[in-house]
PDB file of C-alpha atoms and ligand atoms in Angstrom:
ATOM      1  CA  MET A   1       0.000   0.000   0.000  1.00 68.00           C
ATOM      2  CA  LYS A   2       1.514   3.295  -1.088  1.00 88.00           C
ATOM      3  CA  ASN A   3      -1.168   5.923  -1.324  1.00 95.00           C
ATOM      4  CA  ILE A   4      -4.794   6.604  -0.534  1.00 97.00           C
ATOM      5  CA  SER A   5      -7.149   9.284  -1.819  1.00 98.00           C
ATOM      6  CA  ILE A   6     -10.014  10.632   0.252  1.00 98.00           C
ATOM      7  CA  ILE A   7     -12.605  12.446  -1.837  1.00 98.00           C
ATOM      8  CA  TYR A   8     -15.694  14.025  -0.314  1.00 98.00           C
ATOM      9  CA  TRP A   9     -18.560  16.469  -0.668  1.00 98.00           C
ATOM     10  CA  SER A  10     -19.799  18.371   2.368  1.00 98.00           C
ATOM     11  CA  GLY A  11     -22.275  21.242   2.552  1.00 98.00           C
ATOM     12  CA  THR A  12     -22.155  22.152   6.239  1.00 98.00           C
ATOM     13  CA  GLY A  13     -18.910  20.476   7.328  1.00 98.00           C
ATOM     14  CA  ASN A  14     -20.098  17.268   9.006  1.00 98.00           C
ATOM     15  CA  THR A  15     -18.849  14.926   6.299  1.00 98.00           C
ATOM     16  CA  GLU A  16     -15.695  17.025   6.024  1.00 98.00           C
ATOM     17  CA  LYS A  17     -14.934  16.308   9.702  1.00 98.00           C
ATOM     18  CA  MET A  18     -15.314  12.615   8.938  1.00 98.00           C
ATOM     19  CA  ALA A  19     -12.965  12.949   5.945  1.00 98.00           C
ATOM     20  CA  LEU A  20     -10.304  14.572   8.128  1.00 98.00           C
ATOM     21  CA  SER A  21     -10.592  11.682  10.593  1.00 98.00           C
ATOM     22  CA  VAL A  22     -10.240   9.069   7.855  1.00 98.00           C
ATOM     23  CA  ALA A  23      -7.100  10.955   6.778  1.00 98.00           C
ATOM     24  CA  ASP A  24      -5.751  10.986  10.358  1.00 98.00           C
ATOM     25  CA  GLY A  25      -6.205   7.212  10.651  1.00 97.00           C
ATOM     26  CA  ALA A  26      -4.542   6.502   7.321  1.00 97.00           C
ATOM     27  CA  LYS A  27      -1.617   8.836   8.043  1.00 96.00           C
ATOM     28  CA  GLU A  28      -0.827   6.895  11.228  1.00 95.00           C
ATOM     29  CA  THR A  29       0.213   3.966   9.059  1.00 94.00           C
ATOM     30  CA  GLY A  30       2.689   6.064   7.084  1.00 94.00           C
ATOM     31  CA  VAL A  31       1.005   5.937   3.657  1.00 96.00           C
ATOM     32  CA  GLU A  32       0.732   8.965   1.414  1.00 96.00           C
ATOM     33  CA  VAL A  33      -2.699  10.548   1.913  1.00 98.00           C
ATOM     34  CA  GLN A  34      -4.428  12.866  -0.545  1.00 98.00           C
ATOM     35  CA  LEU A  35      -7.548  14.659   0.712  1.00 98.00           C
ATOM     36  CA  LYS A  36      -9.711  16.411  -1.866  1.00 98.00           C
ATOM     37  CA  ASN A  37     -13.068  18.061  -2.167  1.00 98.00           C
ATOM     38  CA  VAL A  38     -14.878  16.318  -5.024  1.00 98.00           C
ATOM     39  CA  SER A  39     -14.982  19.609  -6.956  1.00 98.00           C
ATOM     40  CA  GLU A  40     -11.200  19.285  -7.373  1.00 98.00           C
ATOM     41  CA  ALA A  41     -11.043  15.522  -7.890  1.00 98.00           C
ATOM     42  CA  THR A  42     -10.521  13.795 -11.212  1.00 97.00           C
ATOM     43  CA  ILE A  43     -10.705  10.240 -12.434  1.00 97.00           C
ATOM     44  CA  GLU A  44      -6.861  10.233 -12.360  1.00 97.00           C
ATOM     45  CA  ASP A  45      -7.025  10.443  -8.565  1.00 97.00           C
ATOM     46  CA  ILE A  46      -8.879   7.136  -8.584  1.00 97.00           C
ATOM     47  CA  LYS A  47      -6.588   5.490 -11.134  1.00 96.00           C
ATOM     48  CA  SER A  48      -3.429   6.470  -9.283  1.00 96.00           C
ATOM     49  CA  SER A  49      -4.578   5.448  -5.783  1.00 97.00           C
ATOM     50  CA  ASP A  50      -4.178   2.033  -4.197  1.00 96.00           C
ATOM     51  CA  ALA A  51      -7.271   2.611  -2.067  1.00 97.00           C
ATOM     52  CA  ILE A  52      -9.929   5.299  -1.895  1.00 98.00           C
ATOM     53  CA  ALA A  53     -12.337   6.674   0.668  1.00 98.00           C
ATOM     54  CA  LEU A  54     -15.427   8.496  -0.555  1.00 98.00           C
ATOM     55  CA  GLY A  55     -17.632  10.689   1.610  1.00 98.00           C
ATOM     56  CA  CYS A  56     -21.036  12.232   0.978  1.00 98.00           C
ATOM     57  CA  PRO A  57     -24.019  13.073   3.185  1.00 98.00           C
ATOM     58  CA  SER A  58     -27.553  11.928   2.502  1.00 98.00           C
ATOM     59  CA  MET A  59     -29.119  14.580   0.292  1.00 97.00           C
ATOM     60  CA  GLY A  60     -32.184  14.966  -1.891  1.00 93.00           C
ATOM     61  CA  SER A  61     -34.194  12.071  -0.601  1.00 93.00           C
ATOM     62  CA  GLU A  62     -31.714   9.417   0.566  1.00 96.00           C
ATOM     63  CA  GLN A  63     -29.451  10.210  -2.361  1.00 97.00           C
ATOM     64  CA  LEU A  64     -25.934  11.376  -3.028  1.00 98.00           C
ATOM     65  CA  GLU A  65     -25.475  15.099  -3.552  1.00 98.00           C
ATOM     66  CA  GLU A  66     -26.553  15.462  -7.154  1.00 98.00           C
ATOM     67  CA  MET A  67     -24.502  18.331  -8.642  1.00 98.00           C
ATOM     68  CA  GLU A  68     -20.976  17.072  -7.945  1.00 98.00           C
ATOM     69  CA  MET A  69     -20.824  13.768  -6.069  1.00 98.00           C
ATOM     70  CA  GLU A  70     -23.407  11.859  -8.081  1.00 98.00           C
ATOM     71  CA  PRO A  71     -21.759  12.633 -11.470  1.00 98.00           C
ATOM     72  CA  PHE A  72     -18.310  11.897 -10.019  1.00 98.00           C
ATOM     73  CA  ILE A  73     -19.384   8.485  -8.726  1.00 98.00           C
ATOM     74  CA  ASP A  74     -20.969   7.754 -12.081  1.00 98.00           C
ATOM     75  CA  SER A  75     -17.733   8.744 -13.847  1.00 98.00           C
ATOM     76  CA  ILE A  76     -15.589   6.316 -11.817  1.00 98.00           C
ATOM     77  CA  SER A  77     -17.863   3.302 -12.297  1.00 98.00           C
ATOM     78  CA  GLY A  78     -15.331   1.666 -14.616  1.00 97.00           C
ATOM     79  CA  GLU A  79     -12.294   2.421 -12.436  1.00 97.00           C
ATOM     80  CA  VAL A  80     -13.004   0.782  -9.093  1.00 98.00           C
ATOM     81  CA  ASN A  81     -13.103  -2.881 -10.038  1.00 97.00           C
ATOM     82  CA  GLY A  82     -10.966  -4.764  -7.489  1.00 96.00           C
ATOM     83  CA  LYS A  83     -10.072  -1.546  -5.670  1.00 97.00           C
ATOM     84  CA  LYS A  84     -10.383  -1.099  -1.906  1.00 97.00           C
ATOM     85  CA  VAL A  85     -13.085   1.478  -1.249  1.00 98.00           C
ATOM     86  CA  GLY A  86     -14.351   2.902   2.047  1.00 98.00           C
ATOM     87  CA  LEU A  87     -17.518   4.993   2.276  1.00 98.00           C
ATOM     88  CA  PHE A  88     -18.615   7.499   4.911  1.00 98.00           C
ATOM     89  CA  GLY A  89     -21.070  10.341   5.351  1.00 98.00           C
ATOM     90  CA  SER A  90     -23.423  12.250   7.594  1.00 98.00           C
ATOM     91  CA  TYR A  91     -27.217  12.143   7.595  1.00 98.00           C
ATOM     92  CA  GLY A  92     -30.054  14.004   9.264  1.00 97.00           C
ATOM     93  CA  TRP A  93     -33.185  12.002   9.792  1.00 95.00           C
ATOM     94  CA  GLY A  94     -33.111   8.793   7.835  1.00 89.00           C
ATOM     95  CA  ASP A  95     -31.790   5.396   8.908  1.00 93.00           C
ATOM     96  CA  GLY A  96     -28.859   5.198   6.535  1.00 95.00           C
ATOM     97  CA  GLN A  97     -30.667   3.957   3.431  1.00 96.00           C
ATOM     98  CA  TRP A  98     -28.521   6.155   1.177  1.00 98.00           C
ATOM     99  CA  MET A  99     -25.394   4.489   2.549  1.00 98.00           C
ATOM    100  CA  ARG A 100     -26.744   0.950   2.068  1.00 98.00           C
ATOM    101  CA  ASP A 101     -27.647   1.853  -1.522  1.00 98.00           C
ATOM    102  CA  TRP A 102     -24.224   3.412  -2.092  1.00 98.00           C
ATOM    103  CA  VAL A 103     -22.387   0.338  -0.754  1.00 98.00           C
ATOM    104  CA  GLU A 104     -24.455  -1.904  -3.026  1.00 98.00           C
ATOM    105  CA  ARG A 105     -23.799   0.335  -6.023  1.00 98.00           C
ATOM    106  CA  MET A 106     -20.026   0.356  -5.485  1.00 98.00           C
ATOM    107  CA  GLU A 107     -20.068  -3.435  -5.081  1.00 98.00           C
ATOM    108  CA  GLU A 108     -21.881  -3.664  -8.405  1.00 98.00           C
ATOM    109  CA  TYR A 109     -18.995  -1.656  -9.889  1.00 98.00           C
ATOM    110  CA  GLY A 110     -16.664  -4.349  -8.527  1.00 98.00           C
ATOM    111  CA  ALA A 111     -15.195  -2.415  -5.589  1.00 98.00           C
ATOM    112  CA  GLU A 112     -13.939  -4.246  -2.524  1.00 98.00           C
ATOM    113  CA  ILE A 113     -15.861  -2.385   0.168  1.00 98.00           C
ATOM    114  CA  ILE A 114     -13.983  -2.078   3.460  1.00 97.00           C
ATOM    115  CA  GLY A 115     -16.368  -2.014   6.429  1.00 93.00           C
ATOM    116  CA  GLU A 116     -20.028  -1.176   5.975  1.00 92.00           C
ATOM    117  CA  GLY A 117     -19.900   2.551   5.389  1.00 97.00           C
ATOM    118  CA  VAL A 118     -19.456   4.817   8.397  1.00 98.00           C
ATOM    119  CA  ILE A 119     -22.470   7.012   9.082  1.00 98.00           C
ATOM    120  CA  ALA A 120     -22.923   9.857  11.558  1.00 98.00           C
ATOM    121  CA  ASN A 121     -26.128  11.605  12.554  1.00 98.00           C
ATOM    122  CA  GLU A 122     -25.354  15.290  11.772  1.00 98.00           C
ATOM    123  CA  GLU A 123     -22.040  16.217  13.450  1.00 98.00           C
ATOM    124  CA  PRO A 124     -19.840  13.139  14.044  1.00 98.00           C
ATOM    125  CA  GLY A 125     -19.323  12.305  17.735  1.00 98.00           C
ATOM    126  CA  GLU A 126     -16.403  10.532  19.366  1.00 98.00           C
ATOM    127  CA  ASP A 127     -17.579   7.081  18.261  1.00 98.00           C
ATOM    128  CA  GLU A 128     -17.957   8.056  14.639  1.00 98.00           C
ATOM    129  CA  ILE A 129     -14.636   9.914  14.617  1.00 98.00           C
ATOM    130  CA  GLU A 130     -13.010   6.722  15.890  1.00 98.00           C
ATOM    131  CA  GLN A 131     -14.799   4.624  13.268  1.00 98.00           C
ATOM    132  CA  CYS A 132     -13.527   6.986  10.565  1.00 98.00           C
ATOM    133  CA  GLN A 133      -9.965   6.725  11.870  1.00 98.00           C
ATOM    134  CA  GLU A 134     -10.282   2.921  11.862  1.00 98.00           C
ATOM    135  CA  LEU A 135     -11.584   3.026   8.306  1.00 98.00           C
ATOM    136  CA  GLY A 136      -8.532   5.062   7.292  1.00 98.00           C
ATOM    137  CA  LYS A 137      -6.251   2.473   8.871  1.00 97.00           C
ATOM    138  CA  ASP A 138      -8.124  -0.509   7.432  1.00 97.00           C
ATOM    139  CA  LEU A 139      -7.924   0.922   3.924  1.00 97.00           C
ATOM    140  CA  THR A 140      -4.146   0.868   4.106  1.00 95.00           C
ATOM    141  CA  LYS A 141      -3.907  -2.847   4.976  1.00 91.00           C
TER     142      LYS A 141
HETATM  143  C1  FMN B 201     -31.323  19.463   0.685  1.00 62.42           C
HETATM  144  C2  FMN B 201     -31.052  18.494   1.802  1.00 62.42           C
HETATM  145  C3  FMN B 201     -31.534  17.195   1.695  1.00 62.42           C
HETATM  146  C4  FMN B 201     -31.317  16.252   2.707  1.00 62.42           C
HETATM  147  N1  FMN B 201     -31.835  15.000   2.590  1.00 62.42           N
HETATM  148  C5  FMN B 201     -31.637  14.092   3.598  1.00 62.42           C
HETATM  149  C6  FMN B 201     -32.170  12.764   3.512  1.00 62.42           C
HETATM  150  O1  FMN B 201     -32.818  12.369   2.544  1.00 62.42           O
HETATM  151  N2  FMN B 201     -31.956  11.920   4.547  1.00 62.42           N
HETATM  152  C7  FMN B 201     -31.243  12.289   5.658  1.00 62.42           C
HETATM  153  O2  FMN B 201     -31.074  11.490   6.562  1.00 62.42           O
HETATM  154  N3  FMN B 201     -30.724  13.544   5.771  1.00 62.42           N
HETATM  155  C8  FMN B 201     -30.881  14.448   4.763  1.00 62.42           C
HETATM  156  N4  FMN B 201     -30.357  15.712   4.867  1.00 62.42           N
HETATM  157  C9  FMN B 201     -29.574  16.090   6.077  1.00 62.42           C
HETATM  158  C10 FMN B 201     -28.051  16.046   5.821  1.00 62.42           C
HETATM  159  O3  FMN B 201     -27.655  14.784   5.331  1.00 62.42           O
HETATM  160  C11 FMN B 201     -27.300  16.317   7.130  1.00 62.42           C
HETATM  161  O4  FMN B 201     -27.602  17.633   7.580  1.00 62.42           O
HETATM  162  C12 FMN B 201     -25.798  16.136   7.032  1.00 62.42           C
HETATM  163  O5  FMN B 201     -25.225  16.276   8.318  1.00 62.42           O
HETATM  164  C13 FMN B 201     -25.148  17.144   6.085  1.00 62.42           C
HETATM  165  O6  FMN B 201     -23.779  16.812   5.989  1.00 62.42           O
HETATM  166  P1  FMN B 201     -22.667  17.887   5.616  1.00 62.42           P
HETATM  167  O7  FMN B 201     -22.481  18.785   6.829  1.00 62.42           O
HETATM  168  O8  FMN B 201     -21.437  17.100   5.324  1.00 62.42           O
HETATM  169  O9  FMN B 201     -23.174  18.639   4.424  1.00 62.42           O
HETATM  170  C14 FMN B 201     -30.569  16.649   3.850  1.00 62.42           C
HETATM  171  C15 FMN B 201     -30.070  17.969   3.949  1.00 62.42           C
HETATM  172  C16 FMN B 201     -30.295  18.881   2.938  1.00 62.42           C
HETATM  173  C17 FMN B 201     -29.732  20.287   3.076  1.00 62.42           C
END
């Protein structure tokens, strides 16, 4: 394992906090970590990374954010086969349906999903921060 990319969308900062924690966990293992807002990410970031973590809150109605994250995920559908992928994101009032759907979708693209997708109700608490750090570590194994 040499490098990991963490790519996220966050409107009010909750998912961004999770992204920073995934980065902290991964950095502990000594790998090179690239953290990017999805607006700056390209398909090359996926191609050149040994593992990726993707973060997005539940938006719309149990969906990925539709202007940037949804098209990005669509664009990488052919690039994640056999790749280690971790998912995380914040939600407000649902029960995590968007995350279950997202995990299933990435598995259909052939990704090796690490964990189950870390979810946090609004701002991540201590438990969720820890889960994100663990995800970062697990992605580097
Ligand atoms: C337009 C909009 C749609 C949302 N739709 C959902 C939803 O379908 N289910 C849900 O659980 N939360 C929903 N939320 C709540 C957000 O997922 C929640 O506030 C989350 O913490 C935002 O994460 P962020 O700070 O990373 O942007 C929605 C929020 C907005 C603004």
